[in-house]
Coordinates of C-alpha atoms and ligand atoms in Angstrom, one line a residue:
X1 CA -103.6 45.8 -79.6
X2 CA -106.0 45.0 -82.4
X3 CA -105.8 48.1 -84.5
X4 CA -108.4 49.0 -87.2
X5 CA -107.0 51.5 -89.8
X6 CA -108.6 53.1 -92.8
X7 CA -105.9 53.5 -95.4
X8 CA -105.9 55.6 -98.6
X9 CA -104.0 55.5 -101.5
X10 CA -103.8 58.5 -104.3
X11 CA -100.1 58.8 -105.4
X12 CA -100.9 58.5 -109.1
X13 CA -104.2 57.5 -111.3
X14 CA -105.9 54.9 -108.7
X15 CA -107.9 56.3 -105.9
X16 CA -108.1 53.5 -103.4
X17 CA -109.3 52.8 -99.7
X18 CA -108.8 49.9 -97.5
X19 CA -109.8 48.9 -93.9
X20 CA -107.4 46.6 -92.0
X21 CA -108.3 45.0 -88.7
X22 CA -105.8 43.4 -86.7
X23 CA -103.5 43.0 -89.5
X24 CA -106.2 41.3 -91.7
X25 CA -107.0 43.3 -94.8
X26 CA -110.9 43.2 -95.0
X27 CA -111.2 45.0 -98.3
X28 CA -109.5 46.9 -101.2
X29 CA -111.7 49.3 -103.1
X30 CA -110.1 50.8 -106.2
X31 CA -111.4 53.7 -108.7
X32 CA -108.9 53.5 -111.7
X33 CA -109.1 56.5 -113.9
X34 CA -109.9 56.2 -117.6
X35 CA -109.7 60.0 -118.2
X36 CA -106.1 59.5 -119.2
X37 CA -106.1 56.9 -122.0
X38 CA -107.0 59.5 -124.8
X39 CA -103.7 61.4 -123.8
X40 CA -101.5 58.5 -123.9
X41 CA -100.1 59.1 -120.4
X42 CA -101.3 60.2 -116.9
X43 CA -102.1 63.9 -117.0
X44 CA -101.4 65.1 -113.3
X45 CA -104.1 67.9 -113.4
X46 CA -106.7 65.4 -114.6
X47 CA -105.5 62.9 -111.9
X48 CA -105.9 65.2 -109.0
X49 CA -109.3 66.1 -110.1
X50 CA -110.5 62.6 -110.5
X51 CA -109.1 61.8 -106.9
X52 CA -111.1 64.7 -105.7
X53 CA -114.4 63.3 -107.4
X54 CA -113.9 59.7 -106.3
X55 CA -112.3 59.9 -102.8
X56 CA -115.5 60.3 -100.7
X57 CA -117.5 57.4 -102.7
X58 CA -114.4 55.1 -102.4
X59 CA -113.9 55.6 -98.6
X60 CA -117.5 55.2 -97.9
X61 CA -117.6 52.2 -99.9
X62 CA -114.5 50.7 -97.9
X63 CA -116.1 51.5 -94.5
X64 CA -119.4 50.0 -95.6
X65 CA -118.1 46.7 -96.9
X66 CA -115.8 46.4 -93.9
X67 CA -118.7 46.7 -91.4
X68 CA -116.5 49.0 -89.3
X69 CA -118.1 52.4 -88.3
X70 CA -116.0 55.3 -88.3
X71 CA -115.9 55.7 -84.4
X72 CA -114.3 52.2 -84.3
X73 CA -111.2 53.3 -86.2
X74 CA -107.9 53.8 -84.5
X75 CA -105.9 55.4 -87.0
X76 CA -106.2 56.9 -90.6
X77 CA -103.4 56.1 -93.1
X78 CA -102.3 57.7 -96.3
X79 CA -99.6 57.6 -99.1
X80 CA -97.2 60.3 -98.3
X81 CA -95.0 59.9 -101.5
X82 CA -93.3 59.1 -104.0
X83 CA -96.1 60.3 -106.4
X84 CA -97.8 63.1 -108.1
X85 CA -97.9 66.3 -105.9
X86 CA -101.5 67.0 -106.7
X87 CA -102.7 63.6 -106.3
X88 CA -101.2 63.0 -103.0
X89 CA -102.5 66.2 -101.7
X90 CA -106.0 65.0 -102.2
X91 CA -105.3 62.0 -100.1
X92 CA -103.3 63.6 -97.3
X93 CA -105.9 66.5 -97.1
X94 CA -108.7 63.8 -96.8
X95 CA -106.8 61.8 -94.1
X96 CA -105.7 64.8 -92.2
X97 CA -109.3 66.0 -91.9
X98 CA -110.7 62.8 -91.1
X99 CA -108.0 62.1 -88.4
X100 CA -108.7 65.6 -87.0
X101 CA -112.6 65.1 -86.9
X102 CA -112.2 61.6 -85.2
X103 CA -109.3 62.8 -83.1
X104 CA -107.2 59.5 -83.9
X105 CA -103.8 59.3 -85.0
X106 CA -102.5 60.1 -88.7
X107 CA -99.8 57.4 -90.2
X108 CA -98.0 58.4 -93.4
X109 CA -96.8 55.6 -95.8
X110 CA -94.0 55.3 -98.2
X111 CA -95.5 54.0 -101.4
X112 CA -92.7 51.7 -102.4
X113 CA -92.6 50.3 -98.8
X114 CA -96.3 49.6 -99.3
X115 CA -95.5 47.7 -102.7
X116 CA -93.3 45.5 -100.7
X117 CA -95.5 44.8 -97.9
X118 CA -98.2 43.8 -100.3
X119 CA -96.6 40.5 -99.7
X120 CA -98.0 40.3 -96.2
X121 CA -101.6 40.6 -97.2
X122 CA -102.1 37.0 -98.0
X123 CA -100.1 33.7 -97.4
X124 CA -97.5 32.5 -98.2
X125 CA -95.3 35.3 -96.6
X126 CA -91.7 35.8 -97.3
X127 CA -89.4 35.1 -94.2
X128 CA -86.8 37.7 -93.2
X129 CA -84.5 38.8 -94.7
X130 CA -85.9 38.6 -98.1
X131 CA -84.7 40.6 -101.5
X132 CA -87.8 42.4 -103.1
X133 CA -87.4 43.6 -106.9
X134 CA -89.7 46.4 -106.6
X135 CA -90.9 47.4 -110.4
X136 CA -93.3 50.2 -111.2
X137 CA -93.8 53.1 -113.5
X138 CA -91.4 55.3 -111.5
X139 CA -89.0 52.9 -109.7
X140 CA -86.9 50.1 -110.2
X141 CA -85.1 48.8 -107.1
X142 CA -83.7 45.8 -105.2
X143 CA -84.6 46.2 -101.7
X144 CA -83.1 44.2 -98.7
X145 CA -85.9 43.8 -96.2
X146 CA -84.7 42.8 -92.7
X147 CA -88.0 43.4 -90.9
X148 CA -91.4 44.8 -91.6
X149 CA -90.2 48.3 -91.4
X150 CA -86.5 47.6 -91.9
X151 CA -85.5 48.4 -95.6
X152 CA -82.4 49.1 -97.5
X153 CA -82.1 49.8 -101.0
X154 CA -79.3 48.0 -102.4
X155 CA -79.7 48.8 -106.0
X156 CA -81.6 51.0 -108.3
X157 CA -82.1 52.6 -111.8
X158 CA -79.8 55.4 -112.5
X159 CA -82.2 57.0 -115.0
X160 CA -85.8 55.5 -116.0
X161 CA -87.8 53.1 -114.5
X162 CA -88.5 49.5 -116.1
X163 CA -92.3 50.5 -116.1
X164 CA -91.3 53.6 -118.1
X165 CA -89.2 51.3 -120.7
X166 CA -92.3 49.1 -121.3
X167 CA -94.5 52.1 -121.6
X168 CA -92.2 54.0 -123.9
X169 CA -91.5 50.8 -126.1
X170 CA -95.5 50.6 -126.4
X171 CA -95.8 54.0 -127.4
X172 CA -93.0 53.7 -130.1
X173 CA -95.2 51.0 -131.5
X174 CA -98.2 53.0 -131.5
X175 CA -100.0 51.1 -129.0
X176 CA -102.6 52.6 -126.6
X177 CA -101.8 53.7 -123.1
X178 CA -101.3 52.0 -120.6
X179 CA -98.6 50.4 -122.6
X180 CA -96.9 47.8 -120.3
X181 CA -100.1 45.6 -120.0
X182 CA -100.4 45.9 -123.9
X183 CA -96.9 44.6 -124.7
X184 CA -97.6 41.9 -122.1
X185 CA -100.9 40.7 -124.0
X186 CA -99.2 40.8 -127.4
X187 CA -96.1 39.0 -126.3
X188 CA -98.2 35.9 -125.2
X189 CA -98.6 35.1 -129.1
X190 CA -95.0 36.1 -130.2
X191 CA -91.6 34.6 -130.5
X192 CA -89.3 36.1 -127.7
X193 CA -86.2 35.1 -129.6
X194 CA -87.2 36.9 -132.8
X195 CA -85.2 40.1 -132.2
X196 CA -82.1 40.8 -130.2
X197 CA -81.4 44.1 -128.5
X198 CA -78.0 45.6 -127.3
X199 CA -77.4 44.5 -123.7
X200 CA -76.0 47.0 -121.3
X201 CA -75.4 46.2 -117.7
X202 CA -74.5 48.8 -114.9
X203 CA -72.1 47.8 -112.1
X204 CA -73.3 46.5 -108.8
X205 CA -77.0 46.0 -108.5
X206 CA -78.1 49.2 -110.2
X207 CA -80.2 49.3 -113.3
X208 CA -80.3 51.6 -116.4
X209 CA -83.1 51.6 -119.1
X210 CA -82.5 54.9 -120.9
X211 CA -80.1 53.1 -123.5
X212 CA -82.7 50.2 -124.3
X213 CA -85.3 52.8 -125.0
X214 CA -83.2 54.6 -127.3
X215 CA -82.0 51.4 -129.1
X216 CA -85.5 50.2 -129.4
X217 CA -86.6 53.6 -131.1
X218 CA -83.7 53.2 -133.6
X219 CA -84.5 49.6 -134.3
X220 CA -88.1 50.3 -134.9
X221 CA -87.2 53.5 -137.2
X222 CA -84.7 51.4 -139.1
X223 CA -87.1 48.5 -139.8
X224 CA -90.0 50.9 -140.6
X225 CA -87.6 52.4 -143.3
X226 CA -87.4 49.0 -144.9
X227 CA -91.0 48.0 -144.4
X228 CA -93.6 50.3 -143.7
X229 CA -96.0 47.5 -142.2
X230 CA -93.4 46.2 -139.9
X231 CA -94.9 47.0 -136.8
X232 CA -98.3 45.6 -137.9
X233 CA -96.8 42.4 -139.1
X234 CA -94.4 41.5 -136.3
X235 CA -96.2 43.2 -133.3
X236 CA -96.3 39.9 -131.2
X237 CA -92.8 39.0 -131.9
X238 CA -91.5 42.7 -131.1
X239 CA -93.5 42.6 -127.9
X240 CA -92.2 39.3 -127.0
X241 CA -88.6 40.1 -127.6
X242 CA -88.4 43.5 -125.9
X243 CA -90.3 41.9 -122.8
X244 CA -87.7 39.1 -122.8
X245 CA -85.0 41.7 -122.8
X246 CA -86.3 43.7 -120.1
X247 CA -87.2 40.8 -118.0
X248 CA -83.5 39.6 -118.4
X249 CA -82.1 42.7 -117.3
X250 CA -84.1 42.6 -114.3
X251 CA -83.4 39.2 -113.1
X252 CA -79.6 39.2 -113.9
X253 CA -79.3 41.8 -110.9
X254 CA -81.6 39.8 -108.9
X255 CA -79.6 36.8 -109.2
X256 CA -76.4 38.5 -108.4
X257 CA -77.9 40.0 -105.3
X258 CA -79.0 36.5 -104.1
X259 CA -75.8 35.1 -104.8
X260 CA -73.8 37.6 -103.2
X261 CA -75.9 38.1 -100.0
X262 CA -77.0 34.4 -99.8
X263 CA -80.6 35.1 -99.7
X264 CA -83.0 32.8 -101.2
X265 CA -86.2 34.3 -100.1
X266 CA -86.9 36.5 -103.3
X267 CA -90.1 38.6 -103.9
X268 CA -91.4 40.9 -106.7
X269 CA -93.8 43.7 -106.4
X270 CA -95.1 46.8 -108.1
X271 CA -97.0 47.4 -111.4
X272 CA -94.5 45.4 -113.4
X273 CA -94.8 42.5 -111.4
X274 CA -98.1 41.9 -113.1
X275 CA -96.1 41.0 -116.3
X276 CA -96.5 37.5 -117.1
X277 CA -93.1 37.2 -118.6
X278 CA -91.4 38.3 -115.5
X279 CA -93.8 36.2 -113.3
X280 CA -92.9 32.9 -115.2
X281 CA -89.2 33.7 -115.6
X282 CA -89.0 34.3 -111.9
X283 CA -90.6 31.1 -111.3
X284 CA -88.3 29.3 -113.8
X285 CA -85.1 31.0 -112.4
X286 CA -86.4 30.2 -108.8
X287 CA -86.8 26.6 -109.3
X288 CA -83.2 26.5 -110.9
X289 CA -81.5 28.4 -108.0
X290 CA -83.6 27.0 -105.2
X291 CA -85.4 30.1 -104.3
X292 CA -88.4 30.7 -102.4
X293 CA -90.3 33.1 -104.9
X294 CA -93.2 35.3 -103.8
X295 CA -95.3 37.0 -106.5
X296 CA -98.3 39.0 -105.5
X297 CA -101.8 38.6 -106.5
X298 CA -102.8 40.7 -109.6
X299 CA -104.9 43.0 -107.5
X300 CA -101.9 43.9 -105.3
X301 CA -99.3 44.5 -107.9
X302 CA -100.7 47.8 -109.3
X303 CA -101.7 50.7 -106.8
X304 CA -104.0 49.7 -104.2
X305 CA -104.7 51.0 -100.5
X306 CA -104.4 47.4 -99.0
X307 CA -100.7 47.5 -99.2
X308 CA -100.9 51.1 -97.6
X309 CA -103.0 49.5 -94.7
X310 CA -100.5 46.9 -94.2
X311 CA -97.5 49.2 -93.6
X312 CA -99.9 51.4 -91.5
X313 CA -100.7 48.3 -89.3
X314 CA -97.0 47.6 -88.6
X315 CA -96.3 51.2 -88.0
X316 CA -99.4 51.6 -85.4
X317 CA -97.9 48.5 -83.7
X318 CA -94.5 50.3 -83.5
X319 CA -96.2 53.7 -82.3
X320 CA -94.8 55.5 -85.4
X321 CA -97.3 58.2 -86.1
X322 CA -97.4 61.4 -88.1
X323 CA -97.6 64.9 -86.4
X324 CA -100.7 66.7 -87.6
X325 CA -98.8 69.8 -88.1
X326 CA -95.8 68.4 -89.9
X327 CA -95.2 69.4 -93.5
X328 CA -97.0 66.4 -94.9
X329 CA -95.4 66.0 -98.4
X330 CA -91.7 66.5 -97.6
X331 CA -89.4 64.0 -99.2
X332 CA -89.9 60.5 -97.8
X333 CA -87.2 58.0 -98.4
X334 CA -88.0 54.3 -98.3
X335 CA -85.5 53.6 -95.5
X336 CA -86.9 56.4 -93.2
X337 CA -87.5 55.3 -89.7
Ligands
LIG401 O1 -97.1 50.2 -109.4 P1 -97.8 50.9 -110.4 O2 -99.3 50.5 -110.5 O3 -97.7 52.7 -110.3 C1 -96.4 53.3 -110.1 O4 -96.4 53.4 -108.7 O5 -95.9 53.8 -110.9 O6 -96.9 50.6 -111.8 C2 -97.6 51.0 -113.2 C3 -96.4 50.6 -114.0 C4 -96.6 51.2 -115.4 O7 -95.6 51.6 -116.1 C5 -97.4 50.1 -116.2 O8 -97.2 50.2 -117.6 C6 -96.8 48.8 -115.6 O9 -96.7 49.2 -114.2 N1 -97.5 47.6 -115.8 C7 -97.1 46.6 -116.7 C8 -97.8 45.6 -116.4 N2 -98.9 46.1 -115.7 C9 -98.6 47.3 -115.4 N3 -95.9 46.5 -117.2 C10 -95.6 45.2 -118.1 N4 -96.6 44.3 -118.1 C11 -97.7 44.3 -117.2 N5 -98.6 43.4 -117.4
LIG402 ZN1 -97.0 51.9 -107.2

């Protein structure tokens, strides 16, 4: 079996298509939506319209550059969720229509499962079982991965995601959207020990980021009252300090899980895994604790269809297909079989 699959990702503000052949990703075509920048965040209505505008072009480009004809495809895959409903609808409708027209199977993919399997696009690949810290704009989870399609969420945020905390901190500082990458950039020239924030820790492997968001808001408010130019004068130090704090909160739980479950294959995935503070802190901790660490290439950290294609490949091999008549956007837990 050498399946050739076209995968579509449209869960948020990236329209992406990828073709995978026998487990090898041939391309990863992405159109990012700049329309949201002036609003300081993703506007769902505009996101779905932009997906509609981009999807035909992106799919055609993925097919053209793969050298694979539509008649050669064995299945069409799409991101079922989690994500913005209007955005997901564009992808699922397109994938369904294409599967119907070509009379080939349809494969639904959980977006967070796809982030984890981004580690199977290129070498080196983690061995099973491994722990994956999946950190994005909507999720913060520690996942125990026993097999390509066997996932157990062992810890997750009880309120906001860490990506939201990065974005919110940037917004409070008046930085343009998207805030996470801006904080990362400014932090490079800042002192991470300049400011210390209150540390709250949840029991078990769970996270909470709502407290630090509020603490950061009050910190900035109080400093601005003393010095109206505080942000302008110290933006590098503020960014480096909040980044260090958030990274510490993430790694504390990862270390606890690694120790208690005795697993030393450790991966990170999702948009926030592009953060250079997290990437370097993970490498340092990995060296200290004898971990094999896995950090995705930048193009596979943020949303992309290559990772969706990877899940689709394993689902195809396991004969897991989606009924064309099933409600396409019902809730899809990551550990669903
Ligand atoms: O995985 P992703 O592209 O979309 C979701 O599934 O949510 O993650 C987007 C999140 C945003 O919160 C964004 O600010 C954050 O990832 N992000 C970063 C960096 N690059 C993206 N956060 C910190 N540092 C970065 N370099
Ligand atoms: Zn994502």
